[in-house]
Coordinates of N, CA and C in Angstrom, one line a residue:
M22 N -37.3 -61.2 114.6 CA -36.9 -60.0 114.7 C -36.6 -59.8 112.6
S23 N -35.8 -60.9 111.9 CA -35.5 -61.2 111.4 C -36.6 -60.3 109.7
C24 N -37.5 -61.6 110.1 CA -38.5 -61.1 109.2 C -39.6 -59.8 109.2
Q25 N -39.3 -59.2 110.3 CA -40.0 -57.8 110.6 C -39.4 -56.6 110.0
E26 N -40.4 -55.9 109.5 CA -39.6 -54.3 109.4 C -39.0 -53.8 110.0
K27 N -38.0 -53.2 109.2 CA -36.9 -52.5 110.1 C -37.6 -51.0 110.8
I28 N -37.2 -51.1 111.8 CA -38.0 -49.4 112.1 C -37.0 -48.0 112.2
D29 N -37.3 -47.1 111.7 CA -36.2 -46.4 111.6 C -36.3 -44.8 113.1
L30 N -36.1 -45.5 114.3 CA -35.8 -45.3 115.2 C -35.4 -43.4 115.2
N31 N -34.9 -42.7 114.1 CA -34.8 -41.5 114.2 C -35.9 -40.9 114.0
H32 N -37.1 -41.5 112.9 CA -37.9 -40.5 112.6 C -39.4 -40.5 113.5
E33 N -39.1 -42.0 113.9 CA -40.1 -42.4 115.2 C -40.2 -41.0 116.4
K34 N -38.4 -40.8 116.6 CA -38.1 -39.7 117.7 C -38.5 -38.5 117.2
S35 N -38.3 -38.5 115.8 CA -39.2 -37.2 115.2 C -41.0 -36.8 115.4
R36 N -41.3 -37.8 115.7 CA -42.6 -37.7 115.4 C -43.2 -38.0 117.1
I37 N -42.0 -38.5 117.8 CA -42.8 -37.9 119.5 C -42.4 -36.2 119.2
I38 N -41.5 -35.5 119.0 CA -41.6 -34.6 119.3 C -41.9 -33.7 118.9
E39 N -43.1 -33.9 117.3 CA -43.9 -33.4 117.0 C -44.5 -32.8 117.7
I40 N -45.2 -34.6 118.4 CA -46.4 -34.5 119.8 C -45.7 -33.9 120.8
L41 N -44.8 -33.7 120.8 CA -44.6 -33.1 122.1 C -44.9 -31.2 121.7
Q42 N -44.4 -30.9 120.5 CA -44.6 -29.7 120.1 C -46.0 -29.3 119.7
K43 N -47.3 -30.2 119.8 CA -48.3 -29.9 119.7 C -49.5 -29.6 121.6
E44 N -48.5 -31.0 121.7 CA -48.8 -31.0 123.8 C -49.0 -29.5 124.1
R45 N -47.6 -28.2 123.6 CA -47.0 -27.6 124.3 C -48.3 -26.0 123.5
T46 N -48.3 -26.2 122.5 CA -49.3 -25.2 121.4 C -50.5 -25.7 121.8
N47 N -50.7 -27.0 122.2 CA -53.0 -26.9 123.0 C -52.7 -26.5 124.7
H48 N -51.5 -26.4 124.9 CA -51.6 -25.6 126.3 C -51.6 -24.0 126.6
F49 N -51.3 -24.0 125.0 CA -51.4 -22.3 125.4 C -52.4 -21.7 124.5
E50 N -53.1 -22.3 124.0 CA -53.9 -22.3 123.4 C -55.2 -22.9 124.1
K51 N -55.5 -23.5 125.4 CA -56.1 -24.0 126.3 C -57.3 -24.8 125.5
D52 N -56.5 -25.4 124.6 CA -57.7 -26.5 123.4 C -57.8 -27.7 124.3
A53 N -57.7 -28.1 125.4 CA -58.6 -29.6 125.6 C -58.9 -30.3 124.5
A54 N -59.0 -30.7 123.4 CA -59.8 -31.3 122.9 C -58.8 -31.3 122.1
G55 N -58.1 -30.8 121.8 CA -57.1 -31.1 121.0 C -55.7 -31.8 121.7
F56 N -55.1 -31.5 122.8 CA -54.9 -31.7 124.0 C -55.4 -33.5 123.9
T57 N -56.2 -33.7 124.8 CA -56.6 -34.8 124.7 C -57.2 -35.9 123.4
A58 N -57.0 -35.5 122.1 CA -56.9 -35.8 121.2 C -55.8 -36.7 120.9
L59 N -55.4 -36.6 121.3 CA -52.7 -36.8 121.7 C -53.5 -38.0 122.3
F60 N -53.8 -38.2 122.9 CA -54.3 -39.6 124.5 C -54.5 -40.9 124.1
A61 N -54.6 -42.0 124.0 CA -55.0 -43.5 124.1 C -56.7 -43.3 124.5
D62 N -57.2 -44.2 124.2 CA -58.5 -44.3 124.7 C -58.8 -44.1 125.9
S63 N -58.4 -44.6 127.1 CA -58.2 -44.9 128.5 C -56.2 -44.7 128.7
I64 N -56.4 -44.0 130.3 CA -55.8 -43.8 130.3 C -55.3 -44.2 131.7
I65 N -54.2 -44.5 132.4 CA -54.3 -45.0 133.6 C -53.3 -43.6 134.2
S66 N -54.2 -43.2 135.2 CA -52.7 -42.1 135.8 C -53.0 -42.9 137.1
V67 N -51.6 -41.9 138.0 CA -51.4 -42.0 139.3 C -51.2 -40.8 139.9
N68 N -52.0 -40.7 141.3 CA -51.9 -39.0 141.3 C -52.0 -38.5 143.2
R69 N -51.1 -38.9 143.7 CA -51.3 -38.3 145.5 C -52.0 -40.0 145.8
G70 N -51.2 -41.1 145.1 CA -51.3 -42.6 145.8 C -52.8 -43.0 144.7
E71 N -53.2 -42.6 144.8 CA -54.5 -42.9 143.2 C -54.7 -43.3 142.2
V72 N -54.6 -44.4 141.7 CA -54.6 -44.5 140.6 C -56.2 -45.1 139.7
R73 N -56.6 -44.4 139.3 CA -57.7 -44.2 137.8 C -57.3 -44.6 136.7
K74 N -58.3 -44.8 135.9 CA -58.9 -45.3 134.6 C -59.1 -43.8 134.1
N75 N -59.1 -43.4 133.3 CA -60.1 -42.5 132.8 C -60.4 -42.4 131.1
S76 N -61.8 -42.3 131.5 CA -61.3 -42.0 128.9 C -61.0 -40.9 128.8
R77 N -60.7 -41.1 127.5 CA -60.5 -39.4 126.7 C -61.2 -38.6 127.2
A78 N -62.7 -38.7 126.5 CA -63.7 -38.1 127.3 C -63.7 -37.2 128.9
E79 N -62.8 -37.7 129.9 CA -63.3 -37.6 131.2 C -61.7 -36.7 131.4
M80 N -60.8 -37.7 130.7 CA -59.7 -36.0 130.6 C -59.8 -34.5 129.8
A81 N -60.7 -35.0 129.0 CA -61.2 -33.6 127.4 C -61.7 -32.0 128.8
A82 N -62.7 -33.4 129.4 CA -63.7 -32.3 130.6 C -62.6 -31.9 132.0
R83 N -61.0 -33.0 132.2 CA -60.6 -32.4 133.4 C -59.8 -31.3 132.9
F84 N -59.4 -31.3 131.3 CA -58.3 -30.6 131.3 C -59.0 -28.9 130.8
G85 N -60.7 -29.4 130.5 CA -60.7 -28.2 129.7 C -61.4 -27.0 130.8
S86 N -61.6 -27.7 132.5 CA -61.6 -27.7 133.4 C -60.1 -26.7 133.5
Y87 N -59.2 -27.4 133.9 CA -57.9 -26.7 134.2 C -57.0 -25.9 133.4
F88 N -57.6 -25.7 131.9 CA -57.3 -24.8 131.1 C -58.1 -23.4 131.3
S89 N -59.1 -23.9 131.5 CA -60.2 -22.2 132.2 C -59.6 -21.8 132.8
N90 N -58.8 -22.4 134.2 CA -58.2 -21.7 135.0 C -56.9 -21.1 134.8
V91 N -55.8 -20.9 134.1 CA -54.8 -20.8 134.2 C -54.6 -20.3 133.2
E92 N -53.4 -19.3 133.2 CA -53.0 -19.0 131.5 C -51.0 -19.2 131.9
F93 N -50.8 -19.4 130.6 CA -49.5 -19.9 130.6 C -48.7 -18.6 129.5
V94 N -47.9 -18.3 130.4 CA -46.7 -17.2 130.2 C -45.9 -17.9 129.6
K95 N -44.8 -18.8 129.9 CA -44.3 -19.2 129.3 C -44.2 -20.5 129.8
W96 N -43.1 -21.0 128.1 CA -42.7 -23.0 128.3 C -41.4 -23.2 127.8
D97 N -40.0 -23.6 128.5 CA -39.4 -23.4 128.1 C -38.2 -25.2 128.5
D98 N -38.3 -25.4 127.3 CA -36.9 -27.1 128.0 C -36.5 -26.5 128.9
T99 N -36.1 -27.0 129.4 CA -34.2 -26.5 130.0 C -33.5 -27.4 129.3
A100 N -33.7 -28.2 129.4 CA -32.9 -29.8 128.3 C -33.5 -30.3 127.6
A101 N -32.8 -30.9 126.8 CA -33.8 -31.5 125.5 C -34.6 -32.7 126.1
P102 N -35.6 -33.1 125.5 CA -36.3 -34.1 125.8 C -35.5 -35.3 125.6
I103 N -35.9 -35.9 126.8 CA -35.7 -37.5 127.1 C -36.0 -38.4 125.9
I104 N -36.1 -39.0 124.3 CA -37.0 -40.2 124.2 C -36.4 -41.8 124.4
E105 N -36.3 -42.4 124.8 CA -36.3 -43.5 124.8 C -37.3 -44.5 123.8
I106 N -36.9 -45.5 122.1 CA -37.8 -46.3 121.8 C -37.5 -47.6 122.2
S107 N -38.5 -48.8 122.3 CA -37.7 -50.0 121.5 C -37.4 -50.2 120.9
N108 N -36.4 -51.2 120.6 CA -36.1 -51.6 119.5 C -36.9 -52.1 118.3
D109 N -38.0 -52.5 118.3 CA -38.9 -52.8 118.1 C -40.3 -51.9 118.0
G110 N -39.9 -50.5 118.4 CA -40.7 -49.3 117.7 C -42.3 -50.2 118.1
T111 N -42.6 -50.5 119.3 CA -43.9 -50.5 120.0 C -43.4 -49.9 120.7
M112 N -42.6 -49.6 121.6 CA -43.0 -48.9 123.0 C -41.8 -48.1 123.4
A113 N -42.7 -46.7 123.7 CA -41.6 -45.8 123.8 C -41.6 -44.9 125.2
Y114 N -40.9 -43.8 125.4 CA -41.0 -43.0 126.7 C -40.8 -41.6 126.2
A115 N -41.0 -40.2 126.9 CA -40.1 -39.5 126.7 C -40.7 -38.3 127.9
I116 N -39.2 -38.0 128.3 CA -39.2 -36.9 129.6 C -38.7 -36.0 129.4
V117 N -39.9 -34.8 129.6 CA -39.8 -33.3 129.5 C -39.7 -33.1 131.0

């Protein structure tokens, strides 16, 4: 670790908060392409006990369909996001 560049965890948390804000904006604008552009190339999801691996394009189609059938009226966090980043900066998660 001593030879590696020091990670600014506060800066990285700020970047994650920016991504969360973009996700919120994409929902209100019903922008499935913009939303899924924030995704990895492939996504593993677990839903109703089923594990799936989808491409970004598949997820864009899925969210496009979803966004066309919903209307977002309000999106307020009831608590600040919980963001954890590994000390080496290679992994992170956010709970919102």
